[in-house]
């Protein structure tokens, strides 16, 4: 009997999550010409509701075009199945006779696969293929989606720095990143000398304090006449509370099914505006949230990222043949290699940015942090030095 | 005696304002090998303070590299000279023996040139070279900087639309644009069918009302399950007040030297978030300000825009030879042509987006609006249709 593969996408879309889906589908079409390939719409929700798109016979050319398109072409979900939901998903997989389920997403998605695998008793191969702009999966050197997002962020801060050389002031750019500061750190990837912005980085791994922030900005203004700041939306105060929690009244906090706080709202930006107005009165200050641009801007899709994402999808098919697990992108000292690791090694765990990626007492990249980011997000533009 | 040219940049930087500066400098170097070329730092402020960079002998290769770099390499200013300030600028120009002053900027910058020209009595040629992402200069078909900004905005909304197909909800993207809606309209330039976002456009030219907005969003959600909205930061209510003015307490409103309100703050975004929370409770809604990205993102510099900006600079040198005026980019029905028009025709005037660029009762581009934007911001990416 021909094999049946179910494939789905979970969590926030990225610039290259479609490459992973397409990489898997093309690999299945090659390895198993008779296989049935079902794309579940909106992640596990599609399996629960029996909402599928037949991918078995979609021509490679059409698939490759979807691969180069950002977003999640199967739709996504933030549903986190509990036991009852899981039973429905499991029943859904049985109903279509699934032999393998490949779920592309971050650590929450790996967690869902872990629960399903535990419940299935081995009758179906559950594979997690990695995806996250946050770069926060353990067992991975980096994750598909991070390089494109990092490149967007590096370019954004390079550009804003040039803007603020012309019209000096303080700029605060808020970058997605709940628990891990990698993407915010990428803001400094293309900083080419002491004078270049971003001058200050604030990441979730280090406690944030408003007075310290104001002092840092004041000192930077004194030195460079402008101050470019990159800050993670997930920065927390010393008591471990996210800054958003200390700003927004509890009854207005919004959470998803995973209990994740909504961080991308305007309250955080306004709080920075007010802190700067009060702490540095009369100083021109602008606060932007980069928002959704880094995770899927069609003009900043990195080739290496696309390639690796595609390969991760293809490798997920091999992982299914081996009984399931989580696909991990590791670095062998020379190049990125795909490894299969147990779901339990990745599920629900968060990889933080190593503390020594930043200098000890300054919110600035260390040599180690620079080396890591330069390897993943190498310089792309030759900038003509301004005359100011 | 060799001629002396002074050149400066004013107003917000763009992706290509350096091309105009470089186009002028290279043209002067060619036409007048003995000329002295002084770049005034931070616009008229540099002339007032005698703060110049010598550009006469900067090698073409270095200049061309600066040309491809966004930002304003000479620095910029928002100073609007009054009579006393003007006298200092005029004295500054006399002091260096200026024969011509080329000032690159928008209608405020043209206004400054007009005042200086009126005061000079014809002894110095005052040239305004156009620049603005707002595309709001009269006498121009479009302005250098607009195409690159428009392309960024078109790509941003295409990308966000793909993101929200995967995880449905309401997205509001706030786009720079004080009085003219062109850049916000560019959000829809790459919309390829009814279903594609942005579904709603709100521009300063049409009165904004929160209840109408909520109704529009509700209707769109009913039709497409998601709603992508592009809104100009300068939208105004029917009483002519900008929406920001009706939100922010008067003592907190920030203005520049031209009396222009600061619109880019977080208050407007938060007001949209609250309006959506109250008007459509329980609906996932996200509000981003695109902020500074459109005007200078290094990854979205359009070739046509670069080329035209460079040519506008070169033409400004010819304009100086003709005694001064404002360089205008006009469309001859086939291609963009440079024309010299009087400063008074452009200074302080605002070109609005024609009302018939939008459909009469819907906040959606008309065929005329689409034709204009497609000519300037033609499609660039081949998108693979999602399966949802």
Short mmCIF file of N, CA, C and O in Angstrom, two decimals, chain A residues 89-165:
data_model
loop_
_atom_site.label_atom_id
_atom_site.label_comp_id
_atom_site.label_asym_id
_atom_site.label_seq_id
_atom_site.Cartn_x
_atom_site.Cartn_y
_atom_site.Cartn_z
N UNK A 89 -6.86 15.11 16.82
CA UNK A 89 -5.82 15.18 15.79
C UNK A 89 -5.37 13.76 15.44
O UNK A 89 -5.24 13.39 14.26
N UNK A 90 -5.16 12.97 16.48
CA UNK A 90 -4.72 11.60 16.27
C UNK A 90 -5.76 10.82 15.46
O UNK A 90 -5.42 10.11 14.51
N UNK A 91 -7.03 10.99 15.82
CA UNK A 91 -8.12 10.34 15.07
C UNK A 91 -8.13 10.83 13.62
O UNK A 91 -8.34 10.04 12.69
N UNK A 92 -7.86 12.12 13.44
CA UNK A 92 -7.81 12.69 12.09
C UNK A 92 -6.70 12.04 11.26
O UNK A 92 -6.89 11.71 10.08
N UNK A 93 -5.55 11.85 11.89
CA UNK A 93 -4.42 11.23 11.18
C UNK A 93 -4.75 9.78 10.82
O UNK A 93 -4.45 9.31 9.73
N UNK A 94 -5.37 9.07 11.77
CA UNK A 94 -5.78 7.68 11.52
C UNK A 94 -6.76 7.61 10.35
O UNK A 94 -6.68 6.74 9.48
N UNK A 95 -7.69 8.56 10.38
CA UNK A 95 -8.75 8.56 9.38
C UNK A 95 -8.21 8.64 7.95
O UNK A 95 -8.75 8.02 7.03
N UNK A 96 -7.15 9.43 7.76
CA UNK A 96 -6.56 9.52 6.42
C UNK A 96 -5.46 8.48 6.22
O UNK A 96 -4.78 8.47 5.18
N UNK A 97 -5.27 7.64 7.22
CA UNK A 97 -4.26 6.58 7.10
C UNK A 97 -2.84 7.10 7.05
O UNK A 97 -1.99 6.57 6.31
N UNK A 98 -2.57 8.13 7.84
CA UNK A 98 -1.24 8.75 7.81
C UNK A 98 -0.16 7.79 8.31
O UNK A 98 -0.34 7.12 9.34
N UNK A 99 0.93 7.72 7.57
CA UNK A 99 2.10 6.99 8.04
C UNK A 99 3.11 7.93 8.70
O UNK A 99 3.89 7.51 9.53
N UNK A 100 3.06 9.17 8.29
CA UNK A 100 3.99 10.16 8.85
C UNK A 100 3.34 11.54 8.87
O UNK A 100 2.53 11.87 8.00
N UNK A 101 3.68 12.31 9.89
CA UNK A 101 3.20 13.69 9.98
C UNK A 101 4.41 14.59 10.20
O UNK A 101 5.11 14.48 11.20
N UNK A 102 4.64 15.44 9.22
CA UNK A 102 5.75 16.40 9.29
C UNK A 102 5.17 17.77 9.65
O UNK A 102 4.34 18.30 8.92
N UNK A 103 5.62 18.29 10.79
CA UNK A 103 5.07 19.56 11.28
C UNK A 103 6.22 20.56 11.37
O UNK A 103 7.20 20.33 12.08
N UNK A 104 6.08 21.65 10.64
CA UNK A 104 7.17 22.64 10.55
C UNK A 104 6.86 23.80 11.50
O UNK A 104 5.80 24.41 11.41
N UNK A 105 7.77 24.06 12.42
CA UNK A 105 7.51 25.15 13.36
C UNK A 105 8.61 25.29 14.40
O UNK A 105 9.71 24.74 14.23
N UNK A 106 8.33 26.02 15.45
CA UNK A 106 9.30 26.29 16.51
C UNK A 106 9.18 25.30 17.67
O UNK A 106 8.70 24.18 17.49
N UNK A 107 9.57 25.73 18.87
CA UNK A 107 9.57 24.77 19.98
C UNK A 107 8.17 24.41 20.45
O UNK A 107 7.96 23.30 20.95
N UNK A 108 7.20 25.29 20.28
CA UNK A 108 5.82 24.92 20.60
C UNK A 108 5.33 23.81 19.67
O UNK A 108 4.63 22.89 20.09
N UNK A 109 5.70 23.92 18.40
CA UNK A 109 5.32 22.92 17.41
C UNK A 109 5.99 21.58 17.72
O UNK A 109 5.35 20.52 17.63
N UNK A 110 7.26 21.63 18.09
CA UNK A 110 7.96 20.40 18.50
C UNK A 110 7.25 19.78 19.69
O UNK A 110 7.12 18.55 19.79
N UNK A 111 6.76 20.64 20.60
CA UNK A 111 6.04 20.15 21.78
C UNK A 111 4.77 19.41 21.38
O UNK A 111 4.44 18.35 21.96
N UNK A 112 4.05 19.97 20.41
CA UNK A 112 2.84 19.30 19.93
C UNK A 112 3.19 17.92 19.36
O UNK A 112 2.51 16.92 19.64
N UNK A 113 4.25 17.85 18.56
CA UNK A 113 4.66 16.57 17.99
C UNK A 113 5.05 15.57 19.08
O UNK A 113 4.73 14.38 18.98
N UNK A 114 5.68 16.06 20.11
CA UNK A 114 6.08 15.19 21.22
C UNK A 114 4.84 14.56 21.86
O UNK A 114 4.78 13.35 22.10
N UNK A 115 3.82 15.37 22.13
CA UNK A 115 2.59 14.87 22.75
C UNK A 115 1.93 13.83 21.84
O UNK A 115 1.52 12.76 22.30
N UNK A 116 1.85 14.16 20.55
CA UNK A 116 1.22 13.23 19.61
C UNK A 116 2.02 11.93 19.50
O UNK A 116 1.45 10.83 19.47
N UNK A 117 3.33 12.04 19.45
CA UNK A 117 4.19 10.85 19.34
C UNK A 117 4.01 9.96 20.58
O UNK A 117 3.89 8.74 20.47
N UNK A 118 3.97 10.60 21.74
CA UNK A 118 3.78 9.84 22.98
C UNK A 118 2.45 9.09 22.95
O UNK A 118 2.34 7.96 23.41
N UNK A 119 1.41 9.75 22.40
CA UNK A 119 0.07 9.16 22.39
C UNK A 119 -0.07 8.08 21.32
O UNK A 119 -0.92 7.20 21.43
N UNK A 120 0.80 8.13 20.30
CA UNK A 120 0.58 7.25 19.14
C UNK A 120 1.15 5.85 19.32
O UNK A 120 0.76 4.93 18.60
N UNK A 121 2.10 5.72 20.21
CA UNK A 121 2.70 4.40 20.40
C UNK A 121 3.48 3.92 19.19
O UNK A 121 3.62 2.71 18.97
N UNK A 122 3.95 4.82 18.38
CA UNK A 122 4.86 4.43 17.30
C UNK A 122 4.20 4.06 15.98
O UNK A 122 4.88 3.71 15.02
N UNK A 123 2.89 4.15 15.90
CA UNK A 123 2.22 3.74 14.66
C UNK A 123 2.39 4.77 13.53
O UNK A 123 2.21 4.47 12.37
N UNK A 124 2.68 5.98 13.90
CA UNK A 124 2.88 7.06 12.93
C UNK A 124 4.23 7.71 13.24
O UNK A 124 4.59 7.87 14.42
N UNK A 125 4.97 8.10 12.20
CA UNK A 125 6.24 8.80 12.42
C UNK A 125 5.96 10.30 12.54
O UNK A 125 5.40 10.90 11.62
N UNK A 126 6.32 10.86 13.68
CA UNK A 126 6.12 12.30 13.89
C UNK A 126 7.45 13.03 13.74
O UNK A 126 8.41 12.73 14.44
N UNK A 127 7.47 13.97 12.80
CA UNK A 127 8.70 14.70 12.52
C UNK A 127 8.48 16.19 12.76
O UNK A 127 7.46 16.75 12.33
N UNK A 128 9.41 16.79 13.45
CA UNK A 128 9.41 18.26 13.59
C UNK A 128 10.52 18.81 12.71
O UNK A 128 11.67 18.41 12.82
N UNK A 129 10.13 19.73 11.80
CA UNK A 129 11.14 20.44 11.00
C UNK A 129 11.23 21.87 11.52
O UNK A 129 10.20 22.52 11.75
N UNK A 130 12.45 22.36 11.74
CA UNK A 130 12.61 23.61 12.47
C UNK A 130 12.29 24.86 11.64
O UNK A 130 12.51 24.89 10.43
N UNK A 131 11.76 25.85 12.30
CA UNK A 131 11.46 27.14 11.72
C UNK A 131 11.33 28.12 12.86
O UNK A 131 10.58 27.89 13.79
N UNK A 132 12.08 29.17 12.88
CA UNK A 132 11.79 30.31 13.75
C UNK A 132 12.77 31.44 13.52
O UNK A 132 13.98 31.22 13.45
N UNK A 133 12.22 32.63 13.38
CA UNK A 133 13.10 33.80 13.25
C UNK A 133 13.78 34.12 14.58
O UNK A 133 14.77 34.84 14.62
N UNK A 134 13.24 33.55 15.68
CA UNK A 134 13.82 33.83 16.99
C UNK A 134 15.15 33.11 17.21
O UNK A 134 15.91 33.47 18.10
N UNK A 135 15.40 32.06 16.41
CA UNK A 135 16.65 31.31 16.51
C UNK A 135 16.80 30.65 17.88
O UNK A 135 17.90 30.47 18.36
N UNK A 136 15.68 30.30 18.49
CA UNK A 136 15.72 29.87 19.90
C UNK A 136 15.49 28.37 20.11
O UNK A 136 15.00 27.95 21.15
N UNK A 137 15.85 27.55 19.10
CA UNK A 137 15.72 26.10 19.26
C UNK A 137 17.04 25.51 19.75
O UNK A 137 18.08 25.71 19.11
N UNK A 138 16.97 24.75 20.83
CA UNK A 138 18.18 24.05 21.28
C UNK A 138 18.55 23.01 20.24
O UNK A 138 17.73 22.69 19.36
N UNK A 139 19.74 22.49 20.34
CA UNK A 139 20.25 21.47 19.39
C UNK A 139 20.56 22.05 18.01
O UNK A 139 21.11 21.37 17.16
N UNK A 140 20.18 23.31 17.76
CA UNK A 140 20.43 23.94 16.46
C UNK A 140 21.49 25.03 16.57
O UNK A 140 21.50 25.79 17.53
N UNK A 141 22.37 25.08 15.58
CA UNK A 141 23.29 26.21 15.47
C UNK A 141 22.51 27.48 15.14
O UNK A 141 22.75 28.56 15.66
N UNK A 142 21.57 27.31 14.22
CA UNK A 142 20.64 28.38 13.85
C UNK A 142 19.45 27.72 13.19
O UNK A 142 19.48 26.53 12.89
N UNK A 143 18.39 28.47 12.96
CA UNK A 143 17.15 27.87 12.45
C UNK A 143 16.73 28.53 11.15
O UNK A 143 16.96 29.73 10.94
N UNK A 144 16.10 27.76 10.25
CA UNK A 144 15.60 28.37 9.01
C UNK A 144 14.65 29.53 9.34
O UNK A 144 13.79 29.40 10.22
N UNK A 145 14.81 30.60 8.65
CA UNK A 145 14.02 31.81 8.91
C UNK A 145 14.84 32.88 9.60
O UNK A 145 14.61 34.08 9.40
N UNK A 146 15.81 32.45 10.41
CA UNK A 146 16.59 33.43 11.16
C UNK A 146 17.49 34.27 10.27
O UNK A 146 17.61 35.49 10.45
N UNK A 147 18.12 33.63 9.29
CA UNK A 147 19.09 34.38 8.48
C UNK A 147 18.40 35.49 7.69
O UNK A 147 18.86 36.64 7.66
N UNK A 148 17.25 35.18 7.06
CA UNK A 148 16.54 36.22 6.31
C UNK A 148 16.07 37.33 7.24
O UNK A 148 16.20 38.52 6.92
N UNK A 149 15.51 36.94 8.37
CA UNK A 149 15.04 37.94 9.33
C UNK A 149 16.21 38.79 9.82
O UNK A 149 16.12 40.01 9.92
N UNK A 150 17.33 38.10 10.11
CA UNK A 150 18.52 38.80 10.60
C UNK A 150 19.05 39.77 9.55
O UNK A 150 19.47 40.89 9.88
N UNK A 151 19.01 39.34 8.30
CA UNK A 151 19.48 40.22 7.23
C UNK A 151 18.58 41.45 7.10
O UNK A 151 19.05 42.57 6.91
N UNK A 152 17.25 41.24 7.23
CA UNK A 152 16.36 42.40 7.19
C UNK A 152 16.68 43.37 8.32
O UNK A 152 16.78 44.58 8.12
N UNK A 153 16.85 42.81 9.51
CA UNK A 153 17.09 43.66 10.69
C UNK A 153 18.43 44.39 10.57
O UNK A 153 18.53 45.59 10.85
N UNK A 154 19.46 43.68 10.11
CA UNK A 154 20.77 44.32 9.92
C UNK A 154 20.65 45.48 8.93
O UNK A 154 21.18 46.57 9.16
N UNK A 155 19.93 45.25 7.83
CA UNK A 155 19.75 46.29 6.81
C UNK A 155 18.92 47.45 7.33
O UNK A 155 19.19 48.61 7.02
N UNK A 156 17.91 47.13 8.13
CA UNK A 156 17.05 48.17 8.68
C UNK A 156 17.84 49.10 9.59
O UNK A 156 17.72 50.33 9.49
N UNK A 157 18.67 48.54 10.44
CA UNK A 157 19.42 49.39 11.37
C UNK A 157 20.55 50.13 10.67
O UNK A 157 20.85 51.28 11.02
N UNK A 158 21.17 49.51 9.69
CA UNK A 158 22.16 50.22 8.88
C UNK A 158 21.50 51.45 8.23
O UNK A 158 22.04 52.55 8.24
N UNK A 159 20.30 51.25 7.71
CA UNK A 159 19.59 52.32 7.00
C UNK A 159 19.16 53.42 7.95
O UNK A 159 19.31 54.61 7.65
N UNK A 160 18.61 53.03 9.09
CA UNK A 160 18.17 54.03 10.06
C UNK A 160 19.36 54.80 10.61
O UNK A 160 19.27 56.01 10.86
N UNK A 161 20.47 54.12 10.78
CA UNK A 161 21.67 54.81 11.27
C UNK A 161 22.08 55.91 10.28
O UNK A 161 22.43 57.02 10.69
N UNK A 162 22.01 55.60 8.99
CA UNK A 162 22.34 56.60 7.97
C UNK A 162 21.35 57.77 8.03
O UNK A 162 21.73 58.93 7.90
N UNK A 163 20.08 57.45 8.24
CA UNK A 163 19.04 58.48 8.35
C UNK A 163 19.34 59.41 9.53
O UNK A 163 19.26 60.64 9.42
N UNK A 164 19.72 58.81 10.65
CA UNK A 164 19.94 59.61 11.86
C UNK A 164 21.31 60.31 11.88
O UNK A 164 21.53 61.20 12.69
N UNK A 165 22.22 59.92 11.00
CA UNK A 165 23.43 60.72 10.84
C UNK A 165 23.05 62.07 10.22
O UNK A 165 23.65 63.09 10.51
#
